[in-house]
Amino acid sequence: MTTLLERGATAATTPRRQAAKRTGGRRVGSHLFLIALVLYFVLPLWFLIVGSTKDTAGLFSGAAGPLFFDDEFHLFDNIAQLFTQDGGIYWRWLGNSFLYALSGGVGATVLAVLAGYGFAKYRFRGRDASFALLLGSVMVPVTALVIPTFVLLSNFGLLNTIWAVILPSLLSPFGVYLMRVYASEAVADEILDAARVDGAGELRTFFTVALPLLKPAIVTVLLLSIVGTWNNYFLPLAVLSNTQLLPVTVGLGNWQASSTAGAAGEQVWNLVVTGSLVSIVPLILSFLFLQRYWQGGLSLGSLK
Amino acid sequence: MTQALAAQPVRTKRRSASAIDRRRQRWGWLFVAPFAVVFLTFLIAPLGYAFWLSLQTKTLAFGTQFTWFQNYAKAFSDPQFLEGVGRVLLFAVVLIPIQMLVSLAAALVLDTLTTKLARFSRLMIFVPYAIPVVIGALMWGFLYSPRFGPAQSLFEVFGLDAPLFLDPSNVFGSLVNVVTWQWAGYYMIIIYAALRGIDPEIYEAARIDGASGWQTALRIKVPMISSALVLILVFALIGTMQFFTEPQILRSIAAGSIDAAYTPNIYAYTLAFSYSQYNYASAISFALGLVVFIASYIFLFLTRKRSGLG
């Protein structure tokens, strides 16, 4: 396992090769293939963009069909309705998602950086055994933990609090693994020793010498954990029943379910569509703007 | 695992085990401690607790009793659980090759191109990763819906009736499509990154030897990134066996096709949260975890030679 991952990591950290002259005659074919792929991957997004401009009636029987804009334009009405439906609970959900993703993501990253550095740069007793346990846990299916976590949290009276989502999100064995691999390569023992000789304590050495060197890996782990928490569905679905605390994923799922169930007042298809679109905008934008970081970063881990 | 640990870079200089040094090594524990607390609380403890719960049975007549492995015996003879396990295994067999093929083909093509369109495509193919699985499933649910999906109008062009994507006979394929769409871009980026890590001089040598683009791709590039491929496969395997969110979301619009035991995770969820059978649900989760664990280790073991590792 380690060998595999390490190879991926080293392969990727070698300097990006220069744009060597690439030969290949099927340029046109390749581009057509890519266009077909792009159409496929963008299709649901396109539907969402078009759909968010329609009201519920338009979604069912728009004159232009589901894949094109109608004459009527309801996007702003829909967004306004997101503010009024159930007292604007949608924005509460979105805020919750931000809270959970940021606190869970930042917390998991802090723990992973500390632990990864500890594993990489110290030879304390029980290190190898603990790390082997950690590696094994990467394979434990996360969902197998949801039910016992639910029961444990309920024993501590933490169900239906924000901690029920945030605390379990702090766990990121894969993040620790990544940090260890990266730290053992990026932080040379000699630099640490030099700092110690200069009289810096262990903490000071960590913060002033090691931490700056770990920056690329920190960005990656942070991104992976934020996306992971933002995406989380099973855990909040199980541990939260107070609608005020739901993240946007679970909230929208509930709206969709109640719309399907069909009580006339609950038909909020237009809100499900518009709400979905609004909720994915922040993540898509941050991926577009942070391209430089994650493209380098994902190769670092070679996988999640 | 032992082998893997042995592969850790060996320190050439062993430091002298002076007292200062030994005291310093204790700092290692301090750095690891915060994570260790979370690890024990939210991984080891729930796992242990799930196992303990799974060994008990709660009945109205006798209360909670310690029944050892009775729940497991029940699980492995429970047709609903077994059917679910069979289904996720089938998903793994069908889904993973499709997913790999799409992402590998995309990555290989992107690796040969440096045009603006190629860069744009790379981003667009990756976009689904930034979309939560729930939203992805919701979007495809709309597209599949005979009421407001575009399928009917598309098929009418050819004078055909659109297939009912959410019918019991089609829902399997529809789910395969959703998952492929969701994850292929992410895998593509990882494979692409691995491909960029190959030394281009190798291609030069291949070109001089007269290798075609296809030959370079299949005989040089693919074998050189095999370790990245194996790992993606393992993670895809683990993910597929835990299939939950997509079928759970599509269930509400395709209730007839996806039942409450469609996958083992949905079954466990239903048992725990609809019927309060936490003991049996824990046994199901634990049994599934065990199956996943064993399956991924077998897989890693089988592919170790092939990928030239180990």
PDB file of C-alpha atoms in Angstrom, chain A residues 1-8 11-12 14-23 26-27 30-31 33-35 37-38 40-45 47-48 59-60 65-67 111-112 114-115 117-153 155 167-168 170-174 176 180 184 189-190 193 196 202-203 206 224 227 230-231 233-234 237-238 248-250 252-253 256-257 259-260 267 269 272-273 275-277 279-280 283-284 287-288 291 294-295 298-299 302-304, chain B residues 1 3-5 7-9 11 13-15 21 24-29 31-32 34-35 38-39 41-47 49-50 53 102 105-106 109-115 117-118 120-135 138-143 147-151 153-154 177-178 180-186 189-190 192-200 203-204 207 213-214 221 227-228 230-232 234-235 238 242 244-245 248-250 252-253 265 268-269 272-273 278 281-282 285-286 288-290 292-293 296-297 300 307-310:
ATOM      1  CA  MET A   1       0.000   0.000   0.000  1.00  0.00           C
ATOM      2  CA  THR A   2       2.651   2.485   1.004  1.00  0.00           C
ATOM      3  CA  THR A   3       4.850   1.521  -1.871  1.00  0.00           C
ATOM      4  CA  LEU A   4       2.045   2.041  -4.309  1.00  0.00           C
ATOM      5  CA  LEU A   5       1.139   5.425  -2.980  1.00  0.00           C
ATOM      6  CA  GLU A   6       4.677   6.563  -2.664  1.00  0.00           C
ATOM      7  CA  ARG A   7       5.460   5.755  -6.226  1.00  0.00           C
ATOM      8  CA  GLY A   8       2.509   7.817  -7.312  1.00  0.00           C
ATOM      9  CA  ALA A  11       6.288  10.298  -9.908  1.00  0.00           C
ATOM     10  CA  ALA A  12       4.198  13.380  -9.585  1.00  0.00           C
ATOM     11  CA  THR A  14       9.299  15.126 -10.418  1.00  0.00           C
ATOM     12  CA  PRO A  15       9.457  18.378 -12.320  1.00  0.00           C
ATOM     13  CA  ARG A  16       6.756  18.796 -14.846  1.00  0.00           C
ATOM     14  CA  ARG A  17       8.248  17.763 -18.109  1.00  0.00           C
ATOM     15  CA  GLN A  18       8.530  20.356 -20.786  1.00  0.00           C
ATOM     16  CA  ALA A  19       5.884  20.377 -23.437  1.00  0.00           C
ATOM     17  CA  ALA A  20       7.746  17.892 -25.541  1.00  0.00           C
ATOM     18  CA  LYS A  21       6.751  17.752 -29.135  1.00  0.00           C
ATOM     19  CA  ARG A  22       3.865  15.373 -29.136  1.00  0.00           C
ATOM     20  CA  THR A  23       3.181  13.414 -32.229  1.00  0.00           C
ATOM     21  CA  ARG A  26      -5.624  11.816 -35.069  1.00  0.00           C
ATOM     22  CA  ARG A  27      -5.908  15.341 -33.758  1.00  0.00           C
ATOM     23  CA  SER A  30      -9.195  13.311 -30.535  1.00  0.00           C
ATOM     24  CA  HIS A  31     -10.905  16.671 -30.423  1.00  0.00           C
ATOM     25  CA  PHE A  33     -13.907  12.633 -28.774  1.00  0.00           C
ATOM     26  CA  LEU A  34     -13.250  15.372 -26.242  1.00  0.00           C
ATOM     27  CA  ILE A  35     -16.221  17.415 -27.419  1.00  0.00           C
ATOM     28  CA  LEU A  37     -17.151  13.851 -23.507  1.00  0.00           C
ATOM     29  CA  VAL A  38     -17.644  17.501 -22.593  1.00  0.00           C
ATOM     30  CA  TYR A  40     -21.915  14.359 -21.723  1.00  0.00           C
ATOM     31  CA  PHE A  41     -20.354  15.768 -18.583  1.00  0.00           C
ATOM     32  CA  VAL A  42     -21.953  19.173 -18.945  1.00  0.00           C
ATOM     33  CA  LEU A  43     -25.441  17.949 -19.908  1.00  0.00           C
ATOM     34  CA  PRO A  44     -26.892  17.757 -16.363  1.00  0.00           C
ATOM     35  CA  LEU A  45     -25.399  21.140 -15.553  1.00  0.00           C
ATOM     36  CA  PHE A  47     -30.281  21.189 -17.686  1.00  0.00           C
ATOM     37  CA  LEU A  48     -29.939  22.757 -14.255  1.00  0.00           C
ATOM     38  CA  LEU A  59     -40.423  22.479 -15.851  1.00  0.00           C
ATOM     39  CA  PHE A  60     -43.203  20.038 -16.634  1.00  0.00           C
ATOM     40  CA  GLY A  65     -38.467  21.470 -23.961  1.00  0.00           C
ATOM     41  CA  PRO A  66     -36.312  20.654 -20.938  1.00  0.00           C
ATOM     42  CA  LEU A  67     -33.036  21.530 -22.618  1.00  0.00           C
ATOM     43  CA  LEU A 111      -4.867  17.360  12.792  1.00  0.00           C
ATOM     44  CA  ALA A 112      -3.508  15.752   9.638  1.00  0.00           C
ATOM     45  CA  LEU A 114       0.445  17.713  12.951  1.00  0.00           C
ATOM     46  CA  ALA A 115       0.115  13.927  12.844  1.00  0.00           C
ATOM     47  CA  TYR A 117       4.691  15.620  10.547  1.00  0.00           C
ATOM     48  CA  GLY A 118       4.943  13.649  13.784  1.00  0.00           C
ATOM     49  CA  PHE A 119       4.910  10.353  11.927  1.00  0.00           C
ATOM     50  CA  ALA A 120       7.411  11.525   9.340  1.00  0.00           C
ATOM     51  CA  LYS A 121       9.974  13.263  11.515  1.00  0.00           C
ATOM     52  CA  TYR A 122      10.035  11.478  14.887  1.00  0.00           C
ATOM     53  CA  ARG A 123      10.796   7.902  15.780  1.00  0.00           C
ATOM     54  CA  PHE A 124       8.717   7.454  18.889  1.00  0.00           C
ATOM     55  CA  ARG A 125       7.735   4.142  20.371  1.00  0.00           C
ATOM     56  CA  GLY A 126       4.797   2.489  18.686  1.00  0.00           C
ATOM     57  CA  ARG A 127       5.067   4.672  15.625  1.00  0.00           C
ATOM     58  CA  ASP A 128       5.144   1.921  13.045  1.00  0.00           C
ATOM     59  CA  ALA A 129       2.345  -0.044  14.673  1.00  0.00           C
ATOM     60  CA  SER A 130       0.111   3.041  14.907  1.00  0.00           C
ATOM     61  CA  PHE A 131       0.796   3.969  11.329  1.00  0.00           C
ATOM     62  CA  ALA A 132      -0.028   0.454  10.136  1.00  0.00           C
ATOM     63  CA  LEU A 133      -3.343   0.717  11.983  1.00  0.00           C
ATOM     64  CA  LEU A 134      -3.992   4.039  10.303  1.00  0.00           C
ATOM     65  CA  LEU A 135      -3.240   2.636   6.849  1.00  0.00           C
ATOM     66  CA  GLY A 136      -5.606  -0.244   7.453  1.00  0.00           C
ATOM     67  CA  SER A 137      -8.304   2.194   8.462  1.00  0.00           C
ATOM     68  CA  VAL A 138      -8.168   3.900   5.065  1.00  0.00           C
ATOM     69  CA  MET A 139      -9.903   0.756   3.828  1.00  0.00           C
ATOM     70  CA  VAL A 140     -12.648   0.765   6.424  1.00  0.00           C
ATOM     71  CA  PRO A 141     -15.847   1.737   4.663  1.00  0.00           C
ATOM     72  CA  VAL A 142     -16.873   5.067   6.156  1.00  0.00           C
ATOM     73  CA  THR A 143     -20.528   4.209   6.006  1.00  0.00           C
ATOM     74  CA  ALA A 144     -19.977   1.209   8.266  1.00  0.00           C
ATOM     75  CA  LEU A 145     -19.235   3.794  10.940  1.00  0.00           C
ATOM     76  CA  VAL A 146     -22.419   5.814  10.558  1.00  0.00           C
ATOM     77  CA  ILE A 147     -24.755   3.641  12.618  1.00  0.00           C
ATOM     78  CA  PRO A 148     -22.422   3.100  15.604  1.00  0.00           C
ATOM     79  CA  THR A 149     -21.428   6.778  15.462  1.00  0.00           C
ATOM     80  CA  PHE A 150     -25.113   7.622  15.609  1.00  0.00           C
ATOM     81  CA  VAL A 151     -25.608   5.448  18.692  1.00  0.00           C
ATOM     82  CA  LEU A 152     -22.472   6.818  20.374  1.00  0.00           C
ATOM     83  CA  LEU A 153     -23.442  10.421  19.700  1.00  0.00           C
ATOM     84  CA  ASN A 155     -25.336   8.375  24.243  1.00  0.00           C
ATOM     85  CA  LEU A 167     -16.617  16.094  15.137  1.00  0.00           C
ATOM     86  CA  PRO A 168     -16.734  12.943  12.971  1.00  0.00           C
ATOM     87  CA  LEU A 170     -12.316  15.740  11.746  1.00  0.00           C
ATOM     88  CA  LEU A 171     -11.242  12.191  10.991  1.00  0.00           C
ATOM     89  CA  SER A 172      -9.073  12.027   7.880  1.00  0.00           C
ATOM     90  CA  PRO A 173      -6.649   9.095   7.932  1.00  0.00           C
ATOM     91  CA  PHE A 174      -5.931   9.618   4.277  1.00  0.00           C
ATOM     92  CA  VAL A 176      -2.464  12.035   7.597  1.00  0.00           C
ATOM     93  CA  ARG A 180       3.440  11.900   6.116  1.00  0.00           C
ATOM     94  CA  SER A 184       9.248  12.907   4.750  1.00  0.00           C
ATOM     95  CA  ASP A 189      16.160  16.234   8.638  1.00  0.00           C
ATOM     96  CA  GLU A 190      19.217  18.442   8.177  1.00  0.00           C
ATOM     97  CA  ASP A 193      18.636  19.788  12.979  1.00  0.00           C
ATOM     98  CA  ARG A 196      17.593  22.920  16.672  1.00  0.00           C
ATOM     99  CA  GLU A 202      10.476  21.604  18.642  1.00  0.00           C
ATOM    100  CA  LEU A 203       7.313  23.683  18.259  1.00  0.00           C
ATOM    101  CA  PHE A 206       7.720  23.056  13.295  1.00  0.00           C
ATOM    102  CA  LEU A 224     -10.004  17.218  -0.154  1.00  0.00           C
ATOM    103  CA  VAL A 227     -15.050  18.757  -0.493  1.00  0.00           C
ATOM    104  CA  TRP A 230     -19.437  19.428   1.793  1.00  0.00           C
ATOM    105  CA  ASN A 231     -20.465  16.259  -0.056  1.00  0.00           C
ATOM    106  CA  TYR A 233     -24.889  13.009   3.012  1.00  0.00           C
ATOM    107  CA  PHE A 234     -25.164   9.765   4.953  1.00  0.00           C
ATOM    108  CA  LEU A 237     -28.954  12.397   7.218  1.00  0.00           C
ATOM    109  CA  ALA A 238     -28.573  10.012  10.133  1.00  0.00           C
ATOM    110  CA  VAL A 248     -27.927  21.945   1.884  1.00  0.00           C
ATOM    111  CA  THR A 249     -27.460  18.433   0.458  1.00  0.00           C
ATOM    112  CA  VAL A 250     -29.851  16.806   2.908  1.00  0.00           C
ATOM    113  CA  LEU A 252     -32.577  19.577  -1.001  1.00  0.00           C
ATOM    114  CA  GLY A 253     -32.976  15.814  -0.802  1.00  0.00           C
ATOM    115  CA  GLN A 256     -37.199  16.526  -3.636  1.00  0.00           C
ATOM    116  CA  ALA A 257     -38.720  13.690  -1.632  1.00  0.00           C
ATOM    117  CA  SER A 259     -42.207  17.136  -3.973  1.00  0.00           C
ATOM    118  CA  THR A 260     -42.410  13.579  -5.236  1.00  0.00           C
ATOM    119  CA  GLN A 267     -44.493  20.890  -5.051  1.00  0.00           C
ATOM    120  CA  TRP A 269     -39.550  21.421  -8.035  1.00  0.00           C
ATOM    121  CA  VAL A 272     -35.052  22.017  -5.952  1.00  0.00           C
ATOM    122  CA  VAL A 273     -33.610  22.932  -9.336  1.00  0.00           C
ATOM    123  CA  GLY A 275     -31.425  25.564  -5.044  1.00  0.00           C
ATOM    124  CA  SER A 276     -29.202  22.863  -6.533  1.00  0.00           C
ATOM    125  CA  LEU A 277     -27.740  25.331  -8.992  1.00  0.00           C
ATOM    126  CA  SER A 279     -25.488  25.455  -4.021  1.00  0.00           C
ATOM    127  CA  ILE A 280     -22.948  24.194  -6.544  1.00  0.00           C
ATOM    128  CA  LEU A 283     -17.573  24.987  -5.137  1.00  0.00           C
ATOM    129  CA  ILE A 284     -17.337  25.188  -8.920  1.00  0.00           C
ATOM    130  CA  PHE A 287     -12.266  24.938  -8.237  1.00  0.00           C
ATOM    131  CA  LEU A 288     -11.946  27.234 -11.247  1.00  0.00           C
ATOM    132  CA  GLN A 291      -6.956  25.413 -10.434  1.00  0.00           C
ATOM    133  CA  TRP A 294      -5.585  21.385  -6.887  1.00  0.00           C
ATOM    134  CA  GLN A 295      -4.129  20.330 -10.210  1.00  0.00           C
ATOM    135  CA  LEU A 298      -4.246  15.927  -6.663  1.00  0.00           C
ATOM    136  CA  SER A 299      -1.256  14.503  -8.457  1.00  0.00           C
ATOM    137  CA  SER A 302      -2.321  10.243  -6.836  1.00  0.00           C
ATOM    138  CA  LEU A 303      -5.687   9.386  -5.389  1.00  0.00           C
ATOM    139  CA  LYS A 304      -8.099  10.001  -2.644  1.00  0.00           C
TER     140      LYS A 304
ATOM    141  CA  MET B   1       1.241  -4.110   5.337  1.00  0.00           C
ATOM    142  CA  GLN B   3       6.088  -5.153   3.493  1.00  0.00           C
ATOM    143  CA  ALA B   4       4.732  -1.710   2.853  1.00  0.00           C
ATOM    144  CA  LEU B   5       6.275  -0.454   6.048  1.00  0.00           C
ATOM    145  CA  ALA B   7       9.483   0.083   2.027  1.00  0.00           C
ATOM    146  CA  GLN B   8       9.603   3.313   3.951  1.00  0.00           C
ATOM    147  CA  PRO B   9      12.749   5.228   3.161  1.00  0.00           C
ATOM    148  CA  ARG B  11      17.375   6.433   7.291  1.00  0.00           C
ATOM    149  CA  LYS B  13      22.212   7.996   9.515  1.00  0.00           C
ATOM    150  CA  ARG B  14      21.018   6.446  12.721  1.00  0.00           C
ATOM    151  CA  ARG B  15      21.162   9.050  15.356  1.00  0.00           C
ATOM    152  CA  ASP B  21      17.303  12.543  21.445  1.00  0.00           C
ATOM    153  CA  ARG B  24      12.870  14.684  21.569  1.00  0.00           C
ATOM    154  CA  GLN B  25      11.256  11.609  20.069  1.00  0.00           C
ATOM    155  CA  ARG B  26       8.483  11.966  22.601  1.00  0.00           C
ATOM    156  CA  TRP B  27       7.456  15.089  20.736  1.00  0.00           C
ATOM    157  CA  GLY B  28       6.356  12.722  18.014  1.00  0.00           C
ATOM    158  CA  TRP B  29       3.575  11.517  20.250  1.00  0.00           C
ATOM    159  CA  PHE B  31       2.215  15.867  17.367  1.00  0.00           C
ATOM    160  CA  VAL B  32       0.227  12.720  16.692  1.00  0.00           C
ATOM    161  CA  PRO B  34      -4.714  15.248  18.689  1.00  0.00           C
ATOM    162  CA  PHE B  35      -5.339  13.089  15.663  1.00  0.00           C
ATOM    163  CA  VAL B  38     -10.156  11.708  17.049  1.00  0.00           C
ATOM    164  CA  PHE B  39      -9.067   8.426  15.512  1.00  0.00           C
ATOM    165  CA  THR B  41     -13.138   8.309  19.284  1.00  0.00           C
ATOM    166  CA  PHE B  42     -14.621   8.286  15.818  1.00  0.00           C
ATOM    167  CA  LEU B  43     -13.095   5.226  14.248  1.00  0.00           C
ATOM    168  CA  ILE B  44     -11.891   2.629  16.714  1.00  0.00           C
ATOM    169  CA  ALA B  45     -14.634   3.233  19.282  1.00  0.00           C
ATOM    170  CA  PRO B  46     -17.539   3.137  16.797  1.00  0.00           C
ATOM    171  CA  LEU B  47     -16.046   0.050  15.172  1.00  0.00           C
ATOM    172  CA  TYR B  49     -19.096  -0.526  19.571  1.00  0.00           C
ATOM    173  CA  ALA B  50     -20.694  -1.711  16.338  1.00  0.00           C
ATOM    174  CA  LEU B  53     -23.872  -4.203  19.384  1.00  0.00           C
ATOM    175  CA  VAL B 102     -13.804   6.519 -19.834  1.00  0.00           C
ATOM    176  CA  ALA B 105      -9.309   7.210 -22.571  1.00  0.00           C
ATOM    177  CA  ALA B 106      -9.929  10.833 -21.647  1.00  0.00           C
ATOM    178  CA  VAL B 109      -6.224  11.801 -25.234  1.00  0.00           C
ATOM    179  CA  LEU B 110      -5.682  14.870 -23.080  1.00  0.00           C
ATOM    180  CA  ASP B 111      -2.065  13.870 -22.564  1.00  0.00           C
ATOM    181  CA  THR B 112      -1.395  14.079 -26.306  1.00  0.00           C
ATOM    182  CA  LEU B 113      -2.975  17.494 -26.784  1.00  0.00           C
ATOM    183  CA  THR B 114      -1.956  20.950 -25.661  1.00  0.00           C
ATOM    184  CA  THR B 115      -4.713  22.975 -27.312  1.00  0.00           C
ATOM    185  CA  LEU B 117      -9.959  23.050 -26.243  1.00  0.00           C
ATOM    186  CA  ALA B 118      -8.101  20.267 -24.469  1.00  0.00           C
ATOM    187  CA  PHE B 120     -11.147  23.486 -21.395  1.00  0.00           C
ATOM    188  CA  SER B 121     -12.312  19.872 -21.750  1.00  0.00           C
ATOM    189  CA  ARG B 122     -10.134  18.791 -18.873  1.00  0.00           C
ATOM    190  CA  LEU B 123     -11.889  21.265 -16.619  1.00  0.00           C
ATOM    191  CA  MET B 124     -15.365  20.414 -17.851  1.00  0.00           C
ATOM    192  CA  ILE B 125     -14.837  16.672 -17.439  1.00  0.00           C
ATOM    193  CA  PHE B 126     -13.668  17.350 -13.886  1.00  0.00           C
ATOM    194  CA  VAL B 127     -16.616  19.600 -12.996  1.00  0.00           C
ATOM    195  CA  PRO B 128     -18.861  16.800 -11.619  1.00  0.00           C
ATOM    196  CA  TYR B 129     -16.333  16.257  -8.826  1.00  0.00           C
ATOM    197  CA  ALA B 130     -17.198  19.723  -7.524  1.00  0.00           C
ATOM    198  CA  ILE B 131     -20.880  18.821  -7.481  1.00  0.00           C
ATOM    199  CA  PRO B 132     -22.131  16.967  -4.387  1.00  0.00           C
ATOM    200  CA  VAL B 133     -23.271  13.423  -5.065  1.00  0.00           C
ATOM    201  CA  VAL B 134     -26.754  14.321  -3.862  1.00  0.00           C
ATOM    202  CA  ILE B 135     -27.070  17.128  -6.378  1.00  0.00           C
ATOM    203  CA  LEU B 138     -30.976  14.885  -8.270  1.00  0.00           C
ATOM    204  CA  MET B 139     -29.942  16.268 -11.656  1.00  0.00           C
ATOM    205  CA  TRP B 140     -29.892  12.855 -13.276  1.00  0.00           C
ATOM    206  CA  GLY B 141     -33.192  12.102 -11.612  1.00  0.00           C
ATOM    207  CA  PHE B 142     -34.646  15.051 -13.490  1.00  0.00           C
ATOM    208  CA  LEU B 143     -33.074  13.950 -16.744  1.00  0.00           C
ATOM    209  CA  ARG B 147     -42.359  13.782 -16.842  1.00  0.00           C
ATOM    210  CA  PHE B 148     -39.773  16.461 -17.359  1.00  0.00           C
ATOM    211  CA  GLY B 149     -36.690  14.823 -18.758  1.00  0.00           C
ATOM    212  CA  PRO B 150     -35.500  15.544 -22.276  1.00  0.00           C
ATOM    213  CA  ALA B 151     -35.302  11.902 -23.320  1.00  0.00           C
ATOM    214  CA  SER B 153     -38.115  14.731 -27.209  1.00  0.00           C
ATOM    215  CA  LEU B 154     -34.643  13.460 -28.121  1.00  0.00           C
ATOM    216  CA  ASN B 177     -24.399   6.176 -15.619  1.00  0.00           C
ATOM    217  CA  VAL B 178     -24.825   8.531 -12.651  1.00  0.00           C
ATOM    218  CA  THR B 180     -19.641   7.166 -14.004  1.00  0.00           C
ATOM    219  CA  TRP B 181     -20.584  10.771 -14.604  1.00  0.00           C
ATOM    220  CA  GLN B 182     -19.817  11.717 -11.024  1.00  0.00           C
ATOM    221  CA  TRP B 183     -16.384  10.153 -10.652  1.00  0.00           C
ATOM    222  CA  ALA B 184     -14.826   9.611 -14.086  1.00  0.00           C
ATOM    223  CA  GLY B 185     -13.513  13.185 -14.156  1.00  0.00           C
ATOM    224  CA  TYR B 186     -11.777  12.807 -10.820  1.00  0.00           C
ATOM    225  CA  ILE B 189      -7.329  13.970 -13.354  1.00  0.00           C
ATOM    226  CA  ILE B 190      -5.402  11.459 -11.255  1.00  0.00           C
ATOM    227  CA  TYR B 192      -3.590  12.494 -16.190  1.00  0.00           C
ATOM    228  CA  ALA B 193      -1.321  13.639 -13.383  1.00  0.00           C
ATOM    229  CA  ALA B 194       0.394  10.243 -13.357  1.00  0.00           C
ATOM    230  CA  LEU B 195       0.868  10.441 -17.125  1.00  0.00           C
ATOM    231  CA  ARG B 196       2.466  13.885 -16.822  1.00  0.00           C
ATOM    232  CA  GLY B 197       4.938  12.337 -14.420  1.00  0.00           C
ATOM    233  CA  ILE B 198       6.401  10.025 -17.062  1.00  0.00           C
ATOM    234  CA  ASP B 199       9.733  11.088 -18.475  1.00  0.00           C
ATOM    235  CA  PRO B 200       9.057  12.191 -22.097  1.00  0.00           C
ATOM    236  CA  TYR B 203       8.323   8.504 -25.852  1.00  0.00           C
ATOM    237  CA  GLU B 204      11.179   9.824 -27.953  1.00  0.00           C
ATOM    238  CA  ARG B 207       9.035   7.092 -31.639  1.00  0.00           C
ATOM    239  CA  GLY B 213       0.484   6.622 -30.996  1.00  0.00           C
ATOM    240  CA  TRP B 214      -1.703   3.704 -30.008  1.00  0.00           C
ATOM    241  CA  LYS B 221       1.928   4.755 -20.900  1.00  0.00           C
ATOM    242  CA  SER B 227       0.178   1.639  -9.773  1.00  0.00           C
ATOM    243  CA  ALA B 228      -2.042   4.716 -10.002  1.00  0.00           C
ATOM    244  CA  VAL B 230      -4.588  -0.152  -9.234  1.00  0.00           C
ATOM    245  CA  LEU B 231      -5.172   2.368  -6.485  1.00  0.00           C
ATOM    246  CA  ILE B 232      -8.037   4.060  -8.277  1.00  0.00           C
ATOM    247  CA  VAL B 234      -9.304  -0.189  -5.085  1.00  0.00           C
ATOM    248  CA  PHE B 235     -10.927   3.071  -4.120  1.00  0.00           C
ATOM    249  CA  ILE B 238     -14.578   0.404  -1.800  1.00  0.00           C
ATOM    250  CA  GLN B 242     -20.786   1.214  -0.046  1.00  0.00           C
ATOM    251  CA  PHE B 244     -25.812   4.565  -0.797  1.00  0.00           C
ATOM    252  CA  THR B 245     -26.460   8.154  -1.798  1.00  0.00           C
ATOM    253  CA  GLN B 248     -31.270   6.603  -1.885  1.00  0.00           C
ATOM    254  CA  ILE B 249     -31.967   9.842  -3.782  1.00  0.00           C
ATOM    255  CA  LEU B 250     -33.405   8.105  -6.842  1.00  0.00           C
ATOM    256  CA  SER B 252     -37.977   8.769  -3.946  1.00  0.00           C
ATOM    257  CA  ILE B 253     -38.758   9.094  -7.645  1.00  0.00           C
ATOM    258  CA  ASN B 265     -26.053   0.196   3.152  1.00  0.00           C
ATOM    259  CA  ALA B 268     -28.753  -1.174   7.178  1.00  0.00           C
ATOM    260  CA  TYR B 269     -29.988   2.411   7.134  1.00  0.00           C
ATOM    261  CA  ALA B 272     -31.623   1.213  11.964  1.00  0.00           C
ATOM    262  CA  PHE B 273     -33.633   4.324  11.325  1.00  0.00           C
ATOM    263  CA  TYR B 278     -29.674  -1.198  15.759  1.00  0.00           C
ATOM    264  CA  ALA B 281     -28.196  -3.107  11.430  1.00  0.00           C
ATOM    265  CA  SER B 282     -24.767  -3.031  13.096  1.00  0.00           C
ATOM    266  CA  SER B 285     -22.744  -2.808   8.485  1.00  0.00           C
ATOM    267  CA  PHE B 286     -19.989  -4.792  10.060  1.00  0.00           C
ATOM    268  CA  LEU B 288     -20.403  -5.363   4.761  1.00  0.00           C
ATOM    269  CA  GLY B 289     -17.268  -3.694   6.094  1.00  0.00           C
ATOM    270  CA  LEU B 290     -15.663  -7.096   6.379  1.00  0.00           C
ATOM    271  CA  VAL B 292     -15.208  -4.733   1.530  1.00  0.00           C
ATOM    272  CA  PHE B 293     -12.018  -5.120   3.527  1.00  0.00           C
ATOM    273  CA  SER B 296      -9.954  -4.911  -1.452  1.00  0.00           C
ATOM    274  CA  TYR B 297      -7.126  -6.876   0.085  1.00  0.00           C
ATOM    275  CA  LEU B 300      -4.493  -5.614  -3.981  1.00  0.00           C
ATOM    276  CA  SER B 307       1.638  -3.846 -11.452  1.00  0.00           C
ATOM    277  CA  GLY B 308       5.192  -4.887 -10.721  1.00  0.00           C
ATOM    278  CA  LEU B 309       5.003  -3.946  -7.073  1.00  0.00           C
ATOM    279  CA  GLY B 310       5.522  -5.604  -3.804  1.00  0.00           C
TER     280      GLY B 310
END
